[in-house]
Each structure stands twice: as C-alpha cells, then as structure tokens.
Coordinates of C-alpha atoms in Angstrom, one line a residue:
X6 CA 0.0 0.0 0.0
X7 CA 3.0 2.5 1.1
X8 CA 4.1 1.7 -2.8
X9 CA 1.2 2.3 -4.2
X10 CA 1.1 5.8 -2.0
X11 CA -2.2 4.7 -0.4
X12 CA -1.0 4.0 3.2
X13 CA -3.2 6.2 4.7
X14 CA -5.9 4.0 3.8
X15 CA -4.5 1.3 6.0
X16 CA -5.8 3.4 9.2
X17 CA -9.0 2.8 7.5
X18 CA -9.3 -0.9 7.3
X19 CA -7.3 -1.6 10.9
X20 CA -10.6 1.0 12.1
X21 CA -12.8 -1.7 10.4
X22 CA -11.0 -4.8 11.4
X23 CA -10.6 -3.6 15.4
X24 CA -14.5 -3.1 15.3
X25 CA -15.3 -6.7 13.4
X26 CA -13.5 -8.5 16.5
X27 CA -15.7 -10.0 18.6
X28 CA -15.7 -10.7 22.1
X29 CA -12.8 -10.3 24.8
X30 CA -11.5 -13.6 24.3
X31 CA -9.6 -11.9 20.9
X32 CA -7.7 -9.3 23.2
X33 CA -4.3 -10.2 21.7
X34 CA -5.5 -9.7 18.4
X35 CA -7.4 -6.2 19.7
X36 CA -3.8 -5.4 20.8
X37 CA -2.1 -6.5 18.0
X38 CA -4.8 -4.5 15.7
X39 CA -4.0 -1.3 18.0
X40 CA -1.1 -1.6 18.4
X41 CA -0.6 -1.8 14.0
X42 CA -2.5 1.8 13.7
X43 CA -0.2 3.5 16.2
X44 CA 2.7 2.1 14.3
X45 CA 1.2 3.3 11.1
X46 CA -0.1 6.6 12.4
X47 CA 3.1 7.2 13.3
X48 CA 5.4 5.8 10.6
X49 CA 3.1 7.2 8.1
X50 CA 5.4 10.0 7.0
X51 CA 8.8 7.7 6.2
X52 CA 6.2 5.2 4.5
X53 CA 5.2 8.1 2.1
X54 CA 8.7 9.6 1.2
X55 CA 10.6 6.1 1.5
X56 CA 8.0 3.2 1.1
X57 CA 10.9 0.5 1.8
X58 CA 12.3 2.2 5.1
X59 CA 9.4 1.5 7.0
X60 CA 10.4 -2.2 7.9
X61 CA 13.9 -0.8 8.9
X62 CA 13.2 3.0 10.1
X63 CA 10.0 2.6 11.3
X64 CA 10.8 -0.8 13.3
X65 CA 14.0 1.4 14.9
X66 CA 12.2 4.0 16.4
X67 CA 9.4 2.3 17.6
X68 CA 8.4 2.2 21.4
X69 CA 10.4 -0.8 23.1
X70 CA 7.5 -3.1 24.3
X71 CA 5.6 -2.1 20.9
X72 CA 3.8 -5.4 19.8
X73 CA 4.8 -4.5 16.2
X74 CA 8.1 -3.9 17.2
X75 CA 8.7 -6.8 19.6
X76 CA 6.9 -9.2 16.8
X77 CA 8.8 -8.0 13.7
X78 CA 12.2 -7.2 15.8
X79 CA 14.4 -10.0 14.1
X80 CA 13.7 -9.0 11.2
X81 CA 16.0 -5.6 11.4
X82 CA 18.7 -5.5 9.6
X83 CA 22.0 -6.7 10.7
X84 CA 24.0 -3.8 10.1
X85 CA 22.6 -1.7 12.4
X86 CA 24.5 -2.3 15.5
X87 CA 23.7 0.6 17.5
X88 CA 20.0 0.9 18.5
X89 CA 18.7 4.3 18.9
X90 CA 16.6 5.0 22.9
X91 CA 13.2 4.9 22.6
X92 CA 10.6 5.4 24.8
X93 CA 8.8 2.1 26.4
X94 CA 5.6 2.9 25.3
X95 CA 3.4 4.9 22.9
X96 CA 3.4 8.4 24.0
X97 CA 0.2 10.5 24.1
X98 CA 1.3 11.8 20.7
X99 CA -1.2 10.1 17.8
X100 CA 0.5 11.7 14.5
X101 CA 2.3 14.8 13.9
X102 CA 0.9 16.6 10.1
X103 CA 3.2 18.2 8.2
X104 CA 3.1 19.6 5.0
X105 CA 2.8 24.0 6.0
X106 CA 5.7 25.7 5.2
X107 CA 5.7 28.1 8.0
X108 CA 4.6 28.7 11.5
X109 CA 1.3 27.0 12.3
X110 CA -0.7 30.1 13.9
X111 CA -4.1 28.5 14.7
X112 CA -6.1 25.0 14.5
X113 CA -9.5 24.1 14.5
X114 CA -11.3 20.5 15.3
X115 CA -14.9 20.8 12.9
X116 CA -18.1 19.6 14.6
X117 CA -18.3 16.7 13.7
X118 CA -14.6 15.8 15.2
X119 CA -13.5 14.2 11.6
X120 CA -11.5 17.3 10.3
X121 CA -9.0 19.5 11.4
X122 CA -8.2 22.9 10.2
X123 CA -4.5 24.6 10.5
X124 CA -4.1 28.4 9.3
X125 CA -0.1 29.3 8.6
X126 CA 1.9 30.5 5.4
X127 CA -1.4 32.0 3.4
X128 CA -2.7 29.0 3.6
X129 CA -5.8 26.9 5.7
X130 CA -5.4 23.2 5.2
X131 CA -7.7 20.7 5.9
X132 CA -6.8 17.1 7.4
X133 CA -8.3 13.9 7.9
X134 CA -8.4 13.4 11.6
X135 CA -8.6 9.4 11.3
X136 CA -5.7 9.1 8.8
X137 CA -3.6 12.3 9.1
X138 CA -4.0 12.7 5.5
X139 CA -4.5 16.4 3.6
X140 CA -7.9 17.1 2.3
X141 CA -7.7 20.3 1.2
X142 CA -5.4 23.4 0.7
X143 CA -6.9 26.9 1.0
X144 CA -5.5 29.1 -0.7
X145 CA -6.6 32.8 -1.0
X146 CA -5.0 34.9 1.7
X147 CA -2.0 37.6 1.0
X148 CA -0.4 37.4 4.1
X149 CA -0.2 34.5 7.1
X150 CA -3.4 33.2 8.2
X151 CA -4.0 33.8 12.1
X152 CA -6.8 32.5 12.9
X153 CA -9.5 29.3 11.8
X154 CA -12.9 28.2 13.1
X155 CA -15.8 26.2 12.0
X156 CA -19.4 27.1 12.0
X157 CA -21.7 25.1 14.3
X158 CA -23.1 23.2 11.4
X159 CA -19.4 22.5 9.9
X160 CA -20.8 23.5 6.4
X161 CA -18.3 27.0 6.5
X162 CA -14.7 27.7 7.8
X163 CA -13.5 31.4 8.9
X164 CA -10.1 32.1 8.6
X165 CA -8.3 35.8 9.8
X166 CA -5.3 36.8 8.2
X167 CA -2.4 39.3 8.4
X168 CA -3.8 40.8 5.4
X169 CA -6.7 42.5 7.1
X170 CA -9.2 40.5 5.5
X171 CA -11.8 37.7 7.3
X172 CA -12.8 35.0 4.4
X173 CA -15.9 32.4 4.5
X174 CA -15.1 29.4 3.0
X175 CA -17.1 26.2 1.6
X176 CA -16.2 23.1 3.7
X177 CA -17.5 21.0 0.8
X178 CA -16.0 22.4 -2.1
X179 CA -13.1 24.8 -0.4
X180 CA -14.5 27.3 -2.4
X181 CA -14.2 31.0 -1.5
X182 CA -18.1 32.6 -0.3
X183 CA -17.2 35.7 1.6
X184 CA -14.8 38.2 2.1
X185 CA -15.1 40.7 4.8
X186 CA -13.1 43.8 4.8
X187 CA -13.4 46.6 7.1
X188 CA -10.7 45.7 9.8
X189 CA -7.5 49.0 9.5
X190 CA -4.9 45.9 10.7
X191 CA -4.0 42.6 11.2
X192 CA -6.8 40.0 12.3
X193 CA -6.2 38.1 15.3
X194 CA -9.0 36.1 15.8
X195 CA -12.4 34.9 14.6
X196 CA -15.2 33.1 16.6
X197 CA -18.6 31.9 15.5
X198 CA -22.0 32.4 17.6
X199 CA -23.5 28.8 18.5
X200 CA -26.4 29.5 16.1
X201 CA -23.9 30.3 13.3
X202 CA -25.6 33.6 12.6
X203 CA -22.7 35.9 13.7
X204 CA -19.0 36.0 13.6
X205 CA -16.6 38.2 15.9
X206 CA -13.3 39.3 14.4
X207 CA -10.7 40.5 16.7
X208 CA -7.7 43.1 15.3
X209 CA -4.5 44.5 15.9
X210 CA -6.8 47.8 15.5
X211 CA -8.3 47.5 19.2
X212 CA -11.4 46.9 18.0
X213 CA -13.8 44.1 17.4
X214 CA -16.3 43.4 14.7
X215 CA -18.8 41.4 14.5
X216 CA -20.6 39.8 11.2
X217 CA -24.0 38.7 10.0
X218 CA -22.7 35.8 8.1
X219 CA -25.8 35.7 6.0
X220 CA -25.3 39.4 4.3
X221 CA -21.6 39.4 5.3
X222 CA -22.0 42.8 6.4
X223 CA -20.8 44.2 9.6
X224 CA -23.7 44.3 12.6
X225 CA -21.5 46.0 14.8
X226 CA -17.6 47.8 16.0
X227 CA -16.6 47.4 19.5
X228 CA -14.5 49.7 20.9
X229 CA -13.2 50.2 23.9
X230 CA -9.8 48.4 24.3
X231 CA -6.4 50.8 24.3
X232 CA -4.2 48.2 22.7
X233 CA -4.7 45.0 20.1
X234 CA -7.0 42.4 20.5
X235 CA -5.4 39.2 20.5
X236 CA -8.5 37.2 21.0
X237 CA -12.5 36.2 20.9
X238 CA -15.0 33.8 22.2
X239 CA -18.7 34.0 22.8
X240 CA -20.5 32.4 25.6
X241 CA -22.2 29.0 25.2
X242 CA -25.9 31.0 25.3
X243 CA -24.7 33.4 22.6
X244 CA -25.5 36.8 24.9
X245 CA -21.7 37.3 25.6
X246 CA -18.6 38.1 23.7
X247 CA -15.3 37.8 25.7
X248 CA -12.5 39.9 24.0
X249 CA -8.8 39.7 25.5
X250 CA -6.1 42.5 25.1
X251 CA -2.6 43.7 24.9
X252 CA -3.9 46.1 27.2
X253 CA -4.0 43.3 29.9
X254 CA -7.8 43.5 30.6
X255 CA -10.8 41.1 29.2
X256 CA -13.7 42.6 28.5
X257 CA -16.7 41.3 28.2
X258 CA -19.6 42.7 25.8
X259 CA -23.6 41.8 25.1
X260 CA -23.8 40.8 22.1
X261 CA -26.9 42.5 21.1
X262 CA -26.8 45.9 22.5
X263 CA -23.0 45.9 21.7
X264 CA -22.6 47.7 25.3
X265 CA -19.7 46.7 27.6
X266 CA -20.6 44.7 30.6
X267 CA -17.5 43.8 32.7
X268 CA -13.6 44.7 31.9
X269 CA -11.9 41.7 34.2
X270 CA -8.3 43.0 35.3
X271 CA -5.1 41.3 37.2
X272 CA -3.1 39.9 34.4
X273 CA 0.5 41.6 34.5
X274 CA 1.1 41.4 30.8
X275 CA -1.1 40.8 27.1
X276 CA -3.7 38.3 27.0
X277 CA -3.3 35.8 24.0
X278 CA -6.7 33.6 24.6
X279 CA -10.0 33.3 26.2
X280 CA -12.3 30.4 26.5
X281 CA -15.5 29.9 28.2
X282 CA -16.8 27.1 30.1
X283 CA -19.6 24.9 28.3
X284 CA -21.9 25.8 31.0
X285 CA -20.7 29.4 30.6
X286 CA -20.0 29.9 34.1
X287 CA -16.2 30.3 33.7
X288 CA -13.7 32.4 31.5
X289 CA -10.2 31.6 31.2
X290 CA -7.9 33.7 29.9
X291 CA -3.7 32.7 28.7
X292 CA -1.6 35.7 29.3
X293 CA 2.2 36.8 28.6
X294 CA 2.5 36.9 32.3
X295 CA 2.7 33.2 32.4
X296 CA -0.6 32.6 33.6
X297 CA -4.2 31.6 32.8
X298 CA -6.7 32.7 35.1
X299 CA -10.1 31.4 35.6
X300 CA -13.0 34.0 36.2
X301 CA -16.4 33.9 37.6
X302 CA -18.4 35.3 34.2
X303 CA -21.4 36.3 36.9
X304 CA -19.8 38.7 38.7
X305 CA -16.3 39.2 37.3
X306 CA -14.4 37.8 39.7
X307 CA -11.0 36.2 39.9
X308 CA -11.7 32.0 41.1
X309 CA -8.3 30.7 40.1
X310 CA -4.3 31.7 38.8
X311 CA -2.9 28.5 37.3
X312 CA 0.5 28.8 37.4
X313 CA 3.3 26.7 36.0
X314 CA 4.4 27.6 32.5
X315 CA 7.4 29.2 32.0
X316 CA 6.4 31.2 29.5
X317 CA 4.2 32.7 27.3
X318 CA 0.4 31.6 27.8
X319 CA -0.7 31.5 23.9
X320 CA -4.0 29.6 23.7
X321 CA -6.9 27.7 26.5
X322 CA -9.2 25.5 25.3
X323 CA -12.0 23.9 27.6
X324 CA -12.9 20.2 27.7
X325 CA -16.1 19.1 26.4
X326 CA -17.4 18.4 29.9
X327 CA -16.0 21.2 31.4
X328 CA -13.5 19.2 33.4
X329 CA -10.2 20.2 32.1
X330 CA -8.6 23.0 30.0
X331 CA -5.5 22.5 28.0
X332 CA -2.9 25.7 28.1
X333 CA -0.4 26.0 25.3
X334 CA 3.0 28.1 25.8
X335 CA 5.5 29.6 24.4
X336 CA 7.7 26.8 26.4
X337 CA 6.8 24.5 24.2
X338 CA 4.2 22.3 26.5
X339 CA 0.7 21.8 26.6
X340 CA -0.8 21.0 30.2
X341 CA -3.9 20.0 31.7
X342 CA -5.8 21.4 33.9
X343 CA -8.0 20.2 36.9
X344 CA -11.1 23.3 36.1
X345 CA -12.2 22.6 39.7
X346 CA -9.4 22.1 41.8
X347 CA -7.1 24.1 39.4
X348 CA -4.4 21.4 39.7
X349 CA -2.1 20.5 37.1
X350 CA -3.2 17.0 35.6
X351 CA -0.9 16.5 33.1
X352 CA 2.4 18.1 31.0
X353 CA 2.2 16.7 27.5
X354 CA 5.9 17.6 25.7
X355 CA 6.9 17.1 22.2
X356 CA 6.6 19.7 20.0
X357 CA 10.1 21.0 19.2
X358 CA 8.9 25.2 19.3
X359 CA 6.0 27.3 20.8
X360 CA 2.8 25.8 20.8

C-alpha cells in the first residue's frame, strides 16, 4: 500500500478490522490490531517519502515493548549495531501533520470531530483526523493566516489573516463565499456564535467586529480596548462576547446591544486567549504573564491563577465536559488542567517550538 502511495488507507481498514472482533477472548489480536494503527499513524510519514524504510526506520524507532516492534524485531537488519533509545511505550502523541511551510498560527477540530483545520503561510489546510492525511489546501489569503474556526453546522470555515481580511469558505467544495473587509490591521481572531448567525473578528486595530454571516455585512464595532485584540470567544448562550487585550484587561460585551458589561483585570502582561466554560459559568484567559486565570463570568471575579508555564500563555481550550482546560505556551508544552481544583493534571511535551 506505502508503494502504491495509499498507506493512509491502511488506518481505514485496521478502524474496520478492530471493530469486526468480537468478544474479549480476541484481546491479543485487539492489541495487535491497536497496536498496528499506532505504528502506522506514526510511521506514516517515512512510508510516504521512503515506502521501503518502514520495515527498517519505522521498526528502529518504535516504542520498546511495541507489539509491532517486539513481533517484527528480528527482522531488522544486521548492520545496524547501534539501537537508537526509545521510549517504552506509545506516548500520548497520535501523529504529527506536516506539510505547511511556516509557522502554524491557529487549528480548528470541525463539529463533527473528523476534520482538522490549521491556518499558517497564506494558507488553511484541511486534514483527515482518522488518517492524518491532507484534504484540502486553501489558498486565498496575502499574508499568514491567524486565525480558523468552523461554523456550528461544519458547512463553513473562517479564517483571519495578516492581510486585514476575514474570508468564508465552503467546507465542501473549499470554495471562496465571503470576504469581509473593514478591519484597518491585522486580524487576530475569529469566533462563530453557537447558532452560526454571527461571527466576531478581533484586530491589531483594538477593536472588534462582528458579522452577519448571511449578508456578510458588519452588525457591529466594539471599541473600547487601548491596545490589540489578540482574541474572541462567545459564551455558550450566545449573549456574551469575551475579548482579551494587549492592554492586559478582558472585556466582556452583550452581544446585542453591543454595550460593555464587565472589563476583568489582574493579568501583568497581554492576554493571547480566552475560552469559556460549556456551561458558561467560567472564563479563562492565557496571558504573557505566564498565567491563565479562571474568572467567575457572573460577577467578574477572579476564582483561580494557574500557574506553571514558563512562559508565554498563547491559547486555552475547555474540555467538552468542562472538566479540564488544556494551556499552550511559548515553552513549548501543553498541560492540563484540573477546572475545579485548578491542579495541574498532566504536562504533554513534544513539539520542538511554541505551541
């Protein structure tokens, strides 16, 4: 299949074969099965490029007690007399995609959890979640794209770019439907409304915008904010919109009046990300100062100040449940938080700059 270029297809049929095995009396073969879609999922790359090296590369650098490896082990070849370390088992890490040529700046999981969207060098691309594989390329944009998000009903993506411009395009056919112009400097961020009907565009021009995707004409500016926005989020019941600032505050606006409700200060340094709660009773915001801070969307108040990364706070993102919140930083780690107890669950390393 690697020959033939089609190994992304074998994720497919071990997804179909692990479902067709009955019973727990076949949990060596469910192992082996697993254990065979790690390995490709993460040999897929050298199986690509160099089809052959994948019973000599890919068997190196597997984990030790791999089932793959530990099955297939004699068949290495004999010159290699040095193995490389590995680790003893499969790390958290599923695949890494590749294939931008620059900086990845934003990603975006659709609805439906089967796509993946990554803005970077002008470009959005589009991958297959289950096989890692590219689906698209977007191409459109005149400077870096900074920002990606899927509508509700995963028919439309948004992407933000350097080059002032928000642009709508066709999940389906990747086709360009909108562009929306009215931002004086880079976008930042962009953020759908749960119904789909409005999108918020933050800016380097302190302001935010927000769009009726239906006309693609702009419903209202928000202005307030003495420095950029760096970033957007409405609330779960669509009557918020949480805006963080190089000017160190978050503010928080009603969405239909377009009047400022709360302006939630403490942060010591730009605020890079906010994300609400599912049951819209939190905010958290990732800051410069190192931080993320958890705040009580009632009344504005300050719950919780995780602290642990070593650097730059660039991007939250809330469980489903509500139960953790993943922090990205400029040191190069994602962790996981505890949302209630606000302790530190889990540091998940591997990416080799700023995530």
């Amino acid at each position: 299949m690697a020959l033939l270029g089609l190994i992304s297809e074998v994720v497919g049929m071990l997804d179909l074969l692990h479902k067709g095995i009955p019973g727990d009396d076949n949990s060596a073969l469910s192992d082996f099965v697993h254990d065979g879609k790690r390995f490709i999922l993460k040999t897929r790359h050298i199986a690509e490029e160099a089809p052959l090296q994948i019973y000599c590369a890919g068997l190196v650098f597997a984990p030790r007690t791999s089932i793959i490896r530990t099955n297939f082990e004699a068949d290495l070849p004999r010159w290699i007399s040095q193995l490389p370390q590995v680790n003893e088992k499969w790390s958290a890490e599923l695949q890494a995609l590749e294939g931008h040529a620059s900086s990845v700046l934003s990603v975006a999981f659709s609805p439906d959890g089967r796509l993946l969207a990554s803005g970077s060098d002008k470009t959005v691309r589009l991958w297959d979640i289950a096989t890692g594989g590219i689906q698209q390329t977007i191409e459109g944009h005149t400077n870096w794209v900074t920002s990606v998000a899927f509508s509700p009903d995963g028919r439309l993506l948004a992407s933000g770019s350097y080059d002032k411009t928000v642009r709508l395009w066709d999940i389906g056919t990747g086709g360009l439907q909108q562009t929306l112009k009215g931002h004086a400097n880079w976008i930042s961020s962009v953020a759908f409304s749960l119904d789909g009907q409005l999108l918020a565009s933050s800016s380097y021009d302190e302001t935010v915008r927000l769009w009726d995707i239906a006309t693609g004409g702009a419903q209202q500016v928000l202005e307030g904010h003495a420095n950029s926005v760096r970033a957007v989020a409405f609330s779960p019941d669509g009557q918020l919109l949480a805006s963080g600032s190089d000017d160190k505050t978050v503010r928080l606006w009603d969405i239909v009046t377009g009047s400022l409700q709360q302006t939630l200060e403490g942060h010591a340094n730009s605020i890079w990300s906010v994300a609400f709660l599912p049951s819209g009773r939190l905010l958290a915001s990732g800051s410069c100062d190192n931080t993320v801070r958890l705040w009580d969307t009632a009344t504005g108040g300050l719950l919780q100040i995780l602290e642990g990364h070593i650097d730059w706070v660039r991007s939250v993102a809330f469980s489903p449940d509500g139960q953790l919140l993943a922090s990205g930083s400029y040191d190069k780690t994602v962790r996981l938080w505890d949302t209630v107890t606000g302790g530190l669950q889990q540091i998940l390393k591997g990416h080799a700059d700023w995530v």
